[in-house]
Tab-separated table of C-alpha atoms and ligand atoms in Angstrom:
chain	number	residue	atom	x	y	z
Y	532	MET	CA	-15.063	64.729	-209.798
Y	533	SER	CA	-16.145	68.323	-210.311
Y	534	LYS	CA	-14.494	71.667	-209.699
Y	535	GLU	CA	-16.891	72.469	-206.900
Y	536	ILE	CA	-15.338	70.123	-204.358
Y	537	THR	CA	-15.520	71.815	-200.975
Y	538	ARG	CA	-13.786	71.070	-197.729
Y	539	GLU	CA	-17.183	70.620	-196.045
Y	540	GLU	CA	-18.151	67.861	-198.458
Y	541	LEU	CA	-14.848	66.156	-197.896
Y	542	ALA	CA	-15.227	66.367	-194.123
Y	543	GLN	CA	-18.652	64.723	-194.447
Y	544	LEU	CA	-17.203	61.879	-196.460
Y	545	ASP	CA	-14.514	61.448	-193.805
Y	546	ALA	CA	-17.141	61.263	-191.079
Y	547	SER	CA	-18.867	58.271	-192.689
Y	548	ASP	CA	-15.691	56.448	-193.739
Y	549	PRO	CA	-15.086	53.222	-191.782
Y	550	LEU	CA	-11.308	53.683	-192.105
Y	551	THR	CA	-11.351	57.124	-190.431
Y	552	GLY	CA	-11.021	55.609	-186.930
Y	553	PHE	CA	-7.645	54.104	-187.788
Y	554	ALA	CA	-5.978	57.540	-187.573
Y	555	GLU	CA	-6.442	57.373	-183.792
Y	556	ARG	CA	-4.226	54.317	-183.692
Y	557	PHE	CA	-1.216	56.472	-184.599
Y	558	GLU	CA	0.659	59.210	-182.741
Y	559	LEU	CA	0.814	62.144	-185.114
Y	560	PRO	CA	1.973	65.557	-183.927
Y	561	GLU	CA	-0.514	68.446	-183.920
Y	562	GLY	CA	-0.248	70.679	-186.945
Y	563	VAL	CA	1.352	68.065	-189.176
Y	564	ILE	CA	-0.124	66.584	-192.339
Y	565	TYR	CA	2.072	63.577	-192.912
Y	566	LEU	CA	2.555	62.746	-196.584
Y	567	ASP	CA	5.721	60.713	-196.183
Y	568	GLY	CA	4.451	57.410	-194.828
Y	569	ASN	CA	5.860	55.785	-197.956
Y	570	SER	CA	9.346	56.614	-196.699
Y	571	LEU	CA	8.982	56.335	-192.911
Y	572	GLY	CA	5.586	55.270	-191.596
Y	573	ALA	CA	4.004	56.996	-188.591
Y	574	LEU	CA	4.374	55.791	-184.998
Y	575	PRO	CA	1.601	53.343	-184.046
Y	576	LYS	CA	0.196	53.814	-180.553
Y	577	GLY	CA	1.519	50.970	-178.472
Y	578	ALA	CA	4.866	50.704	-180.270
Y	579	ALA	CA	6.713	52.766	-177.650
Y	580	ALA	CA	5.161	50.669	-174.865
Y	581	ARG	CA	6.168	47.481	-176.668
Y	582	ALA	CA	9.742	48.752	-177.001
Y	583	ALA	CA	9.764	49.690	-173.311
Y	584	GLN	CA	8.516	46.194	-172.442
Y	585	VAL	CA	11.298	44.597	-174.480
Y	586	VAL	CA	13.909	46.824	-172.865
Y	587	ASN	CA	12.697	46.937	-169.249
Y	588	GLU	CA	11.063	43.554	-168.790
Y	589	GLU	CA	12.357	41.159	-171.378
Y	590	TRP	CA	15.917	42.452	-171.499
Y	591	GLY	CA	16.170	44.075	-168.066
Y	592	LYS	CA	14.587	41.268	-166.044
Y	593	GLY	CA	14.497	38.295	-168.382
Y	594	LEU	CA	18.066	38.829	-169.575
Y	595	ILE	CA	19.292	36.043	-171.836
Y	596	ARG	CA	16.374	33.809	-170.826
Y	597	SER	CA	14.152	35.950	-173.021
Y	598	TRP	CA	15.509	34.343	-176.196
Y	599	ASN	CA	13.311	31.408	-175.153
Y	600	SER	CA	10.792	32.761	-172.657
Y	601	ALA	CA	9.846	35.949	-174.532
Y	602	GLY	CA	9.899	34.322	-177.963
Y	603	TRP	CA	12.753	36.422	-179.302
Y	604	PHE	CA	14.265	33.551	-181.249
Y	605	GLU	CA	11.033	32.761	-183.098
Y	606	MET	CA	10.118	36.369	-183.802
Y	607	PRO	CA	11.463	36.681	-187.383
Y	608	LEU	CA	9.286	33.725	-188.439
Y	609	LYS	CA	6.222	34.518	-186.367
Y	610	LEU	CA	6.134	38.088	-187.655
Y	611	GLY	CA	6.992	36.860	-191.149
Y	612	ASP	CA	3.851	34.715	-191.163
Y	613	LYS	CA	1.749	37.645	-189.961
Y	614	LEU	CA	3.122	39.891	-192.675
Y	615	GLY	CA	2.748	37.100	-195.212
Y	616	LYS	CA	-1.027	37.409	-194.921
Y	617	LEU	CA	-0.759	40.842	-196.535
Y	618	LEU	CA	1.365	39.469	-199.365
Y	619	GLY	CA	-0.494	36.357	-200.476
Y	620	ALA	CA	2.182	34.199	-198.846
Y	621	ASN	CA	1.568	30.748	-197.379
Y	622	PRO	CA	2.719	30.058	-193.824
Y	623	ASN	CA	6.448	29.309	-193.569
Y	624	GLU	CA	7.435	31.296	-196.641
Y	625	THR	CA	8.331	34.690	-195.161
Y	626	ALA	CA	10.909	35.905	-192.647
Y	627	ILE	CA	11.405	39.386	-191.232
Y	628	THR	CA	15.137	39.811	-191.067
Y	629	ASP	CA	18.092	41.963	-192.114
Y	630	THR	CA	17.633	44.808	-194.598
Y	631	THR	CA	16.026	45.038	-198.010
Y	632	SER	CA	19.480	45.553	-199.531
Y	633	LEU	CA	20.818	42.374	-197.902
Y	634	ASN	CA	17.711	40.406	-198.814
Y	635	LEU	CA	18.105	41.512	-202.432
Y	636	PHE	CA	21.636	40.140	-202.353
Y	637	LYS	CA	20.431	36.796	-200.985
Y	638	THR	CA	17.590	36.378	-203.471
Y	639	LEU	CA	19.601	37.474	-206.518
Y	640	ALA	CA	22.504	35.233	-205.550
Y	641	SER	CA	20.149	32.342	-205.074
Y	642	ALA	CA	18.472	32.960	-208.413
Y	643	LEU	CA	21.855	32.961	-210.188
Y	644	ARG	CA	22.844	29.749	-208.452
Y	645	THR	CA	19.572	28.042	-209.347
Y	646	GLN	CA	19.944	29.067	-212.997
Y	647	LYS	CA	23.579	27.965	-213.035
Y	648	ALA	CA	22.422	24.431	-212.262
Y	649	ASP	CA	19.691	24.339	-214.925
Y	650	ALA	CA	20.738	26.800	-217.604
Y	651	PRO	CA	24.347	27.981	-217.136
Y	652	GLN	CA	24.206	30.333	-220.132
Y	653	ARG	CA	21.775	32.545	-218.226
Y	654	ARG	CA	24.010	35.228	-216.729
Y	655	VAL	CA	22.097	38.471	-217.027
Y	656	ILE	CA	20.312	40.236	-214.175
Y	657	ILE	CA	17.719	42.582	-215.627
Y	658	THR	CA	16.539	45.536	-213.585
Y	659	GLU	CA	15.252	49.051	-214.160
Y	660	ARG	CA	17.329	52.164	-214.683
Y	661	ASP	CA	14.662	53.969	-212.682
Y	662	ASN	CA	14.790	51.467	-209.835
Y	663	PHE	CA	15.700	52.484	-206.305
Y	664	PRO	CA	19.516	52.808	-206.387
Y	665	THR	CA	20.275	50.042	-203.891
Y	666	ASP	CA	18.482	47.530	-206.124
Y	667	ILE	CA	20.888	48.347	-208.964
Y	668	TYR	CA	23.982	48.644	-206.760
Y	669	ILE	CA	23.409	45.281	-205.067
Y	670	ALA	CA	22.950	43.565	-208.448
Y	671	GLU	CA	26.152	45.200	-209.703
Y	672	GLY	CA	28.038	44.186	-206.581
Y	673	LEU	CA	26.900	40.587	-206.919
Y	674	ALA	CA	27.813	40.369	-210.621
Y	675	ASP	CA	31.193	41.884	-209.849
Y	676	LEU	CA	31.832	39.449	-206.995
Y	677	VAL	CA	30.930	36.423	-209.080
Y	678	ASN	CA	33.025	37.570	-212.046
Y	679	SER	CA	36.031	38.590	-210.008
Y	680	LEU	CA	36.242	35.217	-208.270
Y	681	SER	CA	35.319	33.041	-211.223
Y	682	GLN	CA	37.969	30.846	-212.770
Y	683	GLU	CA	35.981	30.363	-215.927
Y	684	SER	CA	36.756	32.474	-218.935
Y	685	GLY	CA	33.184	32.169	-220.186
Y	686	ILE	CA	30.542	34.847	-220.507
Y	687	PRO	CA	30.635	37.210	-217.534
Y	688	TYR	CA	27.626	37.943	-215.351
Y	689	GLU	CA	26.152	41.352	-216.020
Y	690	VAL	CA	23.411	43.745	-214.990
Y	691	ARG	CA	21.240	45.064	-217.802
Y	692	LEU	CA	18.999	48.077	-217.251
Y	693	ILE	CA	15.635	48.470	-218.940
Y	694	ASP	CA	13.558	51.634	-219.207
Y	695	ASP	CA	10.013	50.486	-219.868
Y	696	GLU	CA	7.846	47.536	-220.804
Y	697	ALA	CA	9.017	47.520	-224.424
Y	698	SER	CA	12.698	47.448	-223.502
Y	699	LEU	CA	11.934	44.771	-220.909
Y	700	ARG	CA	10.457	42.583	-223.667
Y	701	ASP	CA	13.551	43.148	-225.802
Y	702	ALA	CA	15.870	42.351	-222.927
Y	703	LEU	CA	14.228	39.116	-221.752
Y	704	GLY	CA	15.876	36.219	-223.555
Y	705	GLU	CA	17.964	33.091	-223.429
Y	706	ASP	CA	20.694	34.808	-221.449
Y	707	THR	CA	18.389	36.175	-218.722
Y	708	ALA	CA	18.896	34.615	-215.324
Y	709	VAL	CA	16.702	36.837	-213.206
Y	710	LEU	CA	14.458	39.851	-213.514
Y	711	ALA	CA	14.363	42.133	-210.449
Y	712	LEU	CA	11.725	44.851	-210.413
Y	713	SER	CA	10.152	47.122	-207.846
Y	714	HIS	CA	6.412	46.522	-207.869
Y	715	VAL	CA	5.814	50.239	-207.214
Y	716	ASN	CA	8.426	52.730	-208.382
Y	717	TYR	CA	9.831	54.732	-205.468
Y	718	ARG	CA	9.956	58.008	-207.380
Y	719	THR	CA	6.983	58.049	-209.743
Y	720	GLY	CA	4.599	55.641	-208.004
Y	721	ALA	CA	4.203	53.682	-211.266
Y	722	MET	CA	3.194	50.052	-210.660
Y	723	TRP	CA	4.090	46.982	-212.719
Y	724	ASP	CA	1.501	44.315	-213.465
Y	725	MET	CA	2.977	41.615	-211.220
Y	726	VAL	CA	0.923	38.762	-212.659
Y	727	GLY	CA	1.538	39.590	-216.320
Y	728	ILE	CA	5.234	40.438	-215.997
Y	729	THR	CA	5.981	37.367	-213.866
Y	730	ALA	CA	4.310	35.126	-216.455
Y	731	GLU	CA	6.217	36.790	-219.277
Y	732	ALA	CA	9.550	36.422	-217.480
Y	733	HIS	CA	8.802	32.754	-216.744
Y	734	ARG	CA	7.994	32.125	-220.427
Y	735	ALA	CA	11.440	33.527	-221.210
Y	736	GLY	CA	12.979	31.144	-218.657
Y	737	ALA	CA	13.863	33.851	-216.124
Y	738	LEU	CA	13.262	33.879	-212.371
Y	739	VAL	CA	11.665	36.963	-210.806
Y	740	VAL	CA	12.438	38.966	-207.668
Y	741	TRP	CA	9.838	41.562	-206.671
Y	742	ASP	CA	10.870	44.427	-204.419
Y	743	LEU	CA	7.735	45.344	-202.474
Y	744	ALA	CA	9.237	48.291	-200.557
Y	745	HIS	CA	6.541	50.708	-201.754
Y	746	ALA	CA	3.843	48.059	-202.131
Y	747	ALA	CA	3.628	46.080	-198.881
Y	748	GLY	CA	0.753	47.459	-196.821
Y	749	ALA	CA	-0.100	49.942	-199.574
Y	750	VAL	CA	-1.543	47.877	-202.425
Y	751	PRO	CA	-3.003	44.358	-202.604
Y	752	VAL	CA	-0.217	41.864	-203.289
Y	753	ASP	CA	-0.643	38.167	-204.053
Y	754	LEU	CA	2.787	36.592	-204.473
Y	755	ASN	CA	1.534	33.021	-204.815
Y	756	GLY	CA	-1.313	34.142	-207.060
Y	757	ALA	CA	1.287	35.744	-209.327
Y	758	ASP	CA	3.506	32.648	-209.008
Y	759	ALA	CA	6.462	34.895	-208.150
Y	760	ASP	CA	9.811	33.352	-207.214
Y	761	TYR	CA	11.233	35.716	-204.589
Y	762	ALA	CA	10.229	38.973	-202.888
Y	763	VAL	CA	11.831	41.447	-200.512
Y	764	GLY	CA	10.753	44.737	-198.969
Y	765	CYS	CA	10.809	47.179	-196.076
Y	766	THR	CA	8.679	47.237	-192.931
Y	767	TYR	CA	9.433	50.864	-192.033
Y	768	LYS	CA	7.398	52.369	-194.909
Y	769	TYR	CA	3.665	51.582	-195.229
Y	770	LEU	CA	3.905	48.929	-192.494
Y	771	ASN	CA	4.907	51.481	-189.838
Y	772	GLY	CA	7.582	49.312	-188.228
Y	773	GLY	CA	9.859	52.169	-187.132
Y	774	PRO	CA	13.067	53.732	-188.454
Y	775	GLY	CA	15.348	51.067	-189.914
Y	776	SER	CA	13.126	48.189	-188.773
Y	777	PRO	CA	14.162	44.832	-190.283
Y	778	ALA	CA	13.034	43.983	-193.783
Y	779	PHE	CA	11.272	40.896	-195.137
Y	780	ILE	CA	12.189	38.140	-197.526
Y	781	TRP	CA	9.775	35.733	-199.183
Y	782	VAL	CA	10.685	32.685	-201.228
Y	783	ASN	CA	8.234	30.534	-203.134
Y	784	GLN	CA	8.004	27.090	-201.548
Y	785	ARG	CA	9.217	25.417	-204.747
Y	786	HIS	CA	12.649	27.041	-204.325
Y	787	HIS	CA	13.147	26.366	-200.631
Y	788	ASP	CA	15.308	23.287	-200.979
Y	789	ARG	CA	17.535	25.069	-203.490
Y	790	PHE	CA	17.580	28.427	-201.772
Y	791	TRP	CA	21.303	28.829	-201.480
Y	792	GLN	CA	22.169	32.183	-200.061
Y	793	PRO	CA	25.739	33.277	-199.554
Y	794	LEU	CA	25.210	35.114	-196.241
Y	795	SER	CA	25.297	31.720	-194.567
Y	796	GLY	CA	25.376	32.912	-190.994
Y	797	TRP	CA	24.574	30.728	-188.031
Y	798	TRP	CA	20.916	31.772	-187.829
Y	799	SER	CA	20.386	30.082	-191.181
Y	800	HIS	CA	22.023	26.840	-190.032
Y	801	ASN	CA	19.780	23.839	-189.456
Y	802	ALA	CA	21.077	23.461	-185.900
Y	803	PRO	CA	22.535	26.799	-184.838
Y	804	PHE	CA	23.228	25.694	-181.288
Y	805	ALA	CA	24.906	22.474	-182.296
Y	806	MET	CA	27.898	24.740	-182.958
Y	807	ALA	CA	28.921	22.450	-185.805
Y	808	ASP	CA	32.159	23.160	-187.635
Y	809	HIS	CA	30.481	23.187	-191.045
Y	810	TYR	CA	27.491	24.871	-192.529
Y	811	THR	CA	24.284	22.970	-193.223
Y	812	PRO	CA	21.364	25.169	-194.209
Y	813	ALA	CA	18.075	24.930	-192.343
Y	814	ASN	CA	15.327	23.103	-194.225
Y	815	ASP	CA	12.851	25.903	-193.840
Y	816	VAL	CA	12.417	29.656	-193.873
Y	817	ARG	CA	15.251	29.982	-191.334
Y	818	ARG	CA	17.687	29.593	-194.146
Y	819	PHE	CA	16.736	33.077	-195.410
Y	820	MET	CA	18.307	34.652	-192.307
Y	821	CYS	CA	21.911	35.447	-191.449
Y	822	GLY	CA	22.782	36.339	-187.835
Y	823	THR	CA	21.358	37.701	-184.578
Y	824	GLN	CA	18.409	40.016	-185.106
Y	825	PRO	CA	17.730	43.515	-183.647
Y	826	VAL	CA	15.113	42.388	-181.142
Y	827	THR	CA	13.744	45.758	-179.958
Y	828	SER	CA	13.214	46.982	-183.481
Y	829	LEU	CA	11.800	43.654	-184.608
Y	830	ALA	CA	9.307	43.552	-181.718
Y	831	MET	CA	7.881	46.973	-182.555
Y	832	ILE	CA	6.965	45.842	-186.080
Y	833	GLU	CA	4.187	43.693	-184.678
Y	834	VAL	CA	2.228	46.722	-183.487
Y	835	GLY	CA	2.029	48.228	-186.977
Y	836	LEU	CA	1.362	44.815	-188.530
Y	837	ASP	CA	-1.575	44.136	-186.240
Y	838	ILE	CA	-3.164	47.443	-187.245
Y	839	ALA	CA	-2.602	46.717	-190.949
Y	840	LEU	CA	-4.158	43.250	-190.570
Y	841	GLU	CA	-7.265	44.717	-188.950
Y	842	ALA	CA	-7.930	46.969	-191.924
Y	843	ASP	CA	-9.591	45.543	-195.002
Y	844	MET	CA	-7.001	45.809	-197.784
Y	845	SER	CA	-9.596	46.365	-200.498
Y	846	ALA	CA	-10.984	49.326	-198.528
Y	847	VAL	CA	-7.449	50.632	-197.996
Y	848	ARG	CA	-6.730	50.381	-201.722
Y	849	ALA	CA	-10.017	52.066	-202.671
Y	850	LYS	CA	-9.330	54.938	-200.281
Y	851	SER	CA	-5.720	55.257	-201.439
Y	852	LEU	CA	-6.900	55.645	-205.028
Y	853	GLU	CA	-9.625	58.087	-204.022
Y	854	LEU	CA	-7.280	60.262	-201.942
Y	855	THR	CA	-4.605	60.197	-204.640
Y	856	ASP	CA	-7.141	61.146	-207.329
Y	857	LEU	CA	-8.344	63.952	-205.069
Y	858	PHE	CA	-4.815	65.189	-204.402
Y	859	ILE	CA	-3.954	65.187	-208.117
Y	860	GLU	CA	-7.187	66.936	-209.060
Y	861	LEU	CA	-6.815	69.619	-206.390
Y	862	VAL	CA	-3.182	70.303	-207.310
Y	863	GLU	CA	-4.043	70.472	-211.009
Y	864	THR	CA	-7.002	72.800	-210.499
Y	865	ARG	CA	-6.046	74.944	-207.501
Y	866	CYS	CA	-2.326	75.203	-208.297
Y	867	ALA	CA	-2.753	75.088	-212.079
Y	868	GLU	CA	-0.645	78.114	-212.990
Y	869	TYR	CA	2.512	77.184	-211.062
Y	870	GLY	CA	4.124	74.657	-213.364
Y	871	LEU	CA	3.736	71.418	-211.406
Y	872	GLU	CA	3.820	68.422	-213.743
Y	873	LEU	CA	2.375	65.063	-212.668
Y	874	VAL	CA	4.863	62.203	-213.135
Y	875	THR	CA	2.625	59.499	-211.611
Y	876	PRO	CA	0.403	57.405	-213.910
Y	877	ARG	CA	-3.259	58.411	-213.752
Y	878	GLU	CA	-4.580	54.899	-214.463
Y	879	HIS	CA	-5.477	53.147	-211.241
Y	880	GLU	CA	-4.057	49.780	-212.248
Y	881	ARG	CA	-0.680	51.364	-213.018
Y	882	ARG	CA	-0.336	53.379	-209.810
Y	883	GLY	CA	0.796	52.593	-206.265
Y	884	SER	CA	-0.040	54.809	-203.293
Y	885	HIS	CA	1.897	58.000	-203.790
Y	886	ALA	CA	1.705	60.947	-206.172
Y	887	SER	CA	4.715	62.832	-207.513
Y	888	PHE	CA	5.001	66.138	-209.285
Y	889	ARG	CA	7.952	67.633	-211.052
Y	890	HIS	CA	8.928	71.275	-210.580
Y	891	GLU	CA	12.270	72.921	-211.262
Y	892	HIS	CA	12.220	74.369	-207.743
Y	893	GLY	CA	10.888	71.170	-206.210
Y	894	TYR	CA	13.479	71.117	-203.457
Y	895	GLU	CA	12.707	74.619	-202.217
Y	896	ILE	CA	8.944	74.142	-202.467
Y	897	MET	CA	9.142	70.943	-200.436
Y	898	ALA	CA	11.326	72.648	-197.823
Y	899	ALA	CA	8.723	75.415	-197.504
Y	900	LEU	CA	5.907	72.852	-197.236
Y	901	ILE	CA	7.724	70.939	-194.503
Y	902	GLU	CA	8.179	74.132	-192.518
Y	903	ARG	CA	4.414	74.624	-192.705
Y	904	GLY	CA	3.830	71.092	-191.390
Y	905	VAL	CA	3.012	69.433	-194.710
Y	906	ILE	CA	5.631	66.712	-194.775
Y	907	GLY	CA	6.377	65.055	-198.088
Y	908	ASP	CA	9.819	64.571	-199.568
Y	909	TYR	CA	12.008	65.385	-202.530
Y	910	ARG	CA	13.671	62.980	-204.940
Y	911	GLU	CA	16.117	63.887	-207.666
Y	912	PRO	CA	15.525	65.033	-210.324
Y	913	GLU	CA	13.098	67.805	-209.341
Y	914	VAL	CA	10.414	65.498	-207.935
Y	915	LEU	CA	8.098	66.385	-205.049
Y	916	ARG	CA	6.760	63.144	-203.630
Y	917	PHE	CA	3.583	62.800	-201.574
Y	918	GLY	CA	2.772	59.487	-199.880
Y	919	ILE	CA	-0.893	58.664	-199.430
Y	920	THR	CA	-1.527	56.469	-196.382
Y	921	PRO	CA	-5.272	55.823	-195.979
Y	922	LEU	CA	-4.922	54.584	-192.385
Y	923	TYR	CA	-4.028	58.007	-191.061
Y	924	LEU	CA	-4.920	60.515	-193.773
Y	925	SER	CA	-8.334	61.995	-194.454
Y	926	ARG	CA	-9.866	63.823	-197.382
Y	927	SER	CA	-9.770	67.039	-195.330
Y	928	ASP	CA	-6.028	66.549	-194.768
Y	929	ILE	CA	-5.562	66.330	-198.540
Y	930	TRP	CA	-7.544	69.527	-199.008
Y	931	ASP	CA	-5.573	71.371	-196.322
Y	932	ALA	CA	-2.237	70.173	-197.713
Y	933	VAL	CA	-3.064	71.437	-201.192
Y	934	GLU	CA	-4.261	74.790	-199.787
Y	935	ILE	CA	-0.912	75.250	-198.027
Y	936	LEU	CA	0.900	74.278	-201.227
Y	937	ARG	CA	-1.171	76.842	-203.140
Y	938	GLU	CA	-0.333	79.570	-200.666
Y	939	ILE	CA	3.394	78.806	-200.847
Y	940	LEU	CA	3.300	78.920	-204.647
Y	941	HIS	CA	1.057	81.986	-204.773
Y	942	THR	CA	3.080	84.075	-202.353
Y	943	GLY	CA	6.410	82.754	-203.627
Y	944	SER	CA	7.456	82.147	-200.019
Y	945	TRP	CA	9.470	79.116	-201.171
Y	946	GLN	CA	12.027	81.571	-202.601
Y	947	ARG	CA	13.430	82.358	-199.165
Y	948	GLU	CA	17.139	81.598	-199.084
Y	949	GLU	CA	17.049	79.055	-196.297
Y	950	TYR	CA	14.853	76.713	-198.362
Y	951	ALA	CA	17.634	76.245	-200.900
Y	952	VAL	CA	20.052	74.772	-198.323
Y	953	ARG	CA	20.270	71.022	-198.892
Y	954	ASN	CA	19.932	68.613	-195.965
Y	955	ALA	CA	21.909	65.354	-195.877
Y	956	VAL	CA	18.675	63.351	-196.038
Y	957	THR	CA	16.003	64.602	-198.395
O	1082	PLP	C1	13.195	52.052	-199.540
O	1082	PLP	C2	13.696	51.078	-200.558
O	1082	PLP	C3	14.802	50.268	-200.291
O	1082	PLP	C4	15.584	50.447	-199.007
O	1082	PLP	O1	16.521	49.454	-198.776
O	1082	PLP	P1	17.280	49.430	-197.371
O	1082	PLP	O2	18.168	48.263	-197.439
O	1082	PLP	O3	16.232	49.360	-196.304
O	1082	PLP	O4	18.025	50.727	-197.238
O	1082	PLP	C5	15.169	49.325	-201.238
O	1082	PLP	N1	14.469	49.193	-202.406
O	1082	PLP	C6	13.418	49.977	-202.691
O	1082	PLP	C7	12.694	49.790	-203.969
O	1082	PLP	C8	13.008	50.959	-201.786
O	1082	PLP	O5	11.982	51.753	-202.078
């Protein structure tokens, strides 16, 4: 691209873009350019009506009958299959249930148990130092639980952190039980090669869990094509499911009969209403679940999913890359003298769908941007993060956002005292 990009040119490109119409499917407030759909997706039109239907009709009038008559009981699986189409999943491999943190616990525990049967010396969980904190904390909690209860005095279970591809290669070995990576890094937007890394881990005898929190709905994913073992992820980010909407869990068919997960609640029982006095896991995807699901929140996910399934993922990916390239180029040319340093990989195949810049006053600059209606977010250390969601962002939005950023940097308005006050949630 050249330095002479103009807003008019960008607006013309928007006008002929087949994805432009999707923005109308979302409720976005006037005067807001929303660059945080990677953290909490926008509200799809129809989601509020669906929630009202669940509350007023299905709950209010249907009462408990709605577990059967309104399909509440089947919803985690029905929606799981819909979502699975975006992930390269086969039918009956995906459930929408619980949280990403809980689903990480289930998949990691199951991977350890599977390895224990085949290769008991494999006791290391490998993950990234730069991973989203919950991914590390859950692995640590699991290792600690297993060690603290174990009566063996053998080698303890442990979590080993890697920093990059080279240290991953060094770490993978005869003691590795499972490798757990985020496909797209939450802070930098860097993306692992799922096919290559999965194959490498398998050659080393390890199982692989992919966290798709920042990938699902944002980049093409083919879990079966990559021959992955397990996957988890959020529905409230690029899938626009709503704040705290239930997460998903996917397990490769070949592991279903051995998918032992320790949160063996009644929803994962093979006959939950038999009220049996012992646990027998369901023979299918139900065994990934735990207990009663948050129905209102779960129901709203479908609205965002239906929109995502209507869009052509290859067009979404192409536009995401184009908008991200544009954002990076405009920041680097129009805000060149203000010390913003790109921390996101430039190569398309190594990048997800957000762009992050480092600046020592990142927090204050982001606070000033948010006050002007350009909503991104801030992640320690010093990172301004901008999510690029092609379904509701245009090229002109990217231009306008960078112009507001330039003005804030140029005038130094970010230095106002109130911008330095930290909120509980950044
Ligand atoms: C957002 C995110 C999570 C969130 O997990 P919750 O259980 O929903 O809080 C987990 N992992 C990654 C990689 C994320 O980006």
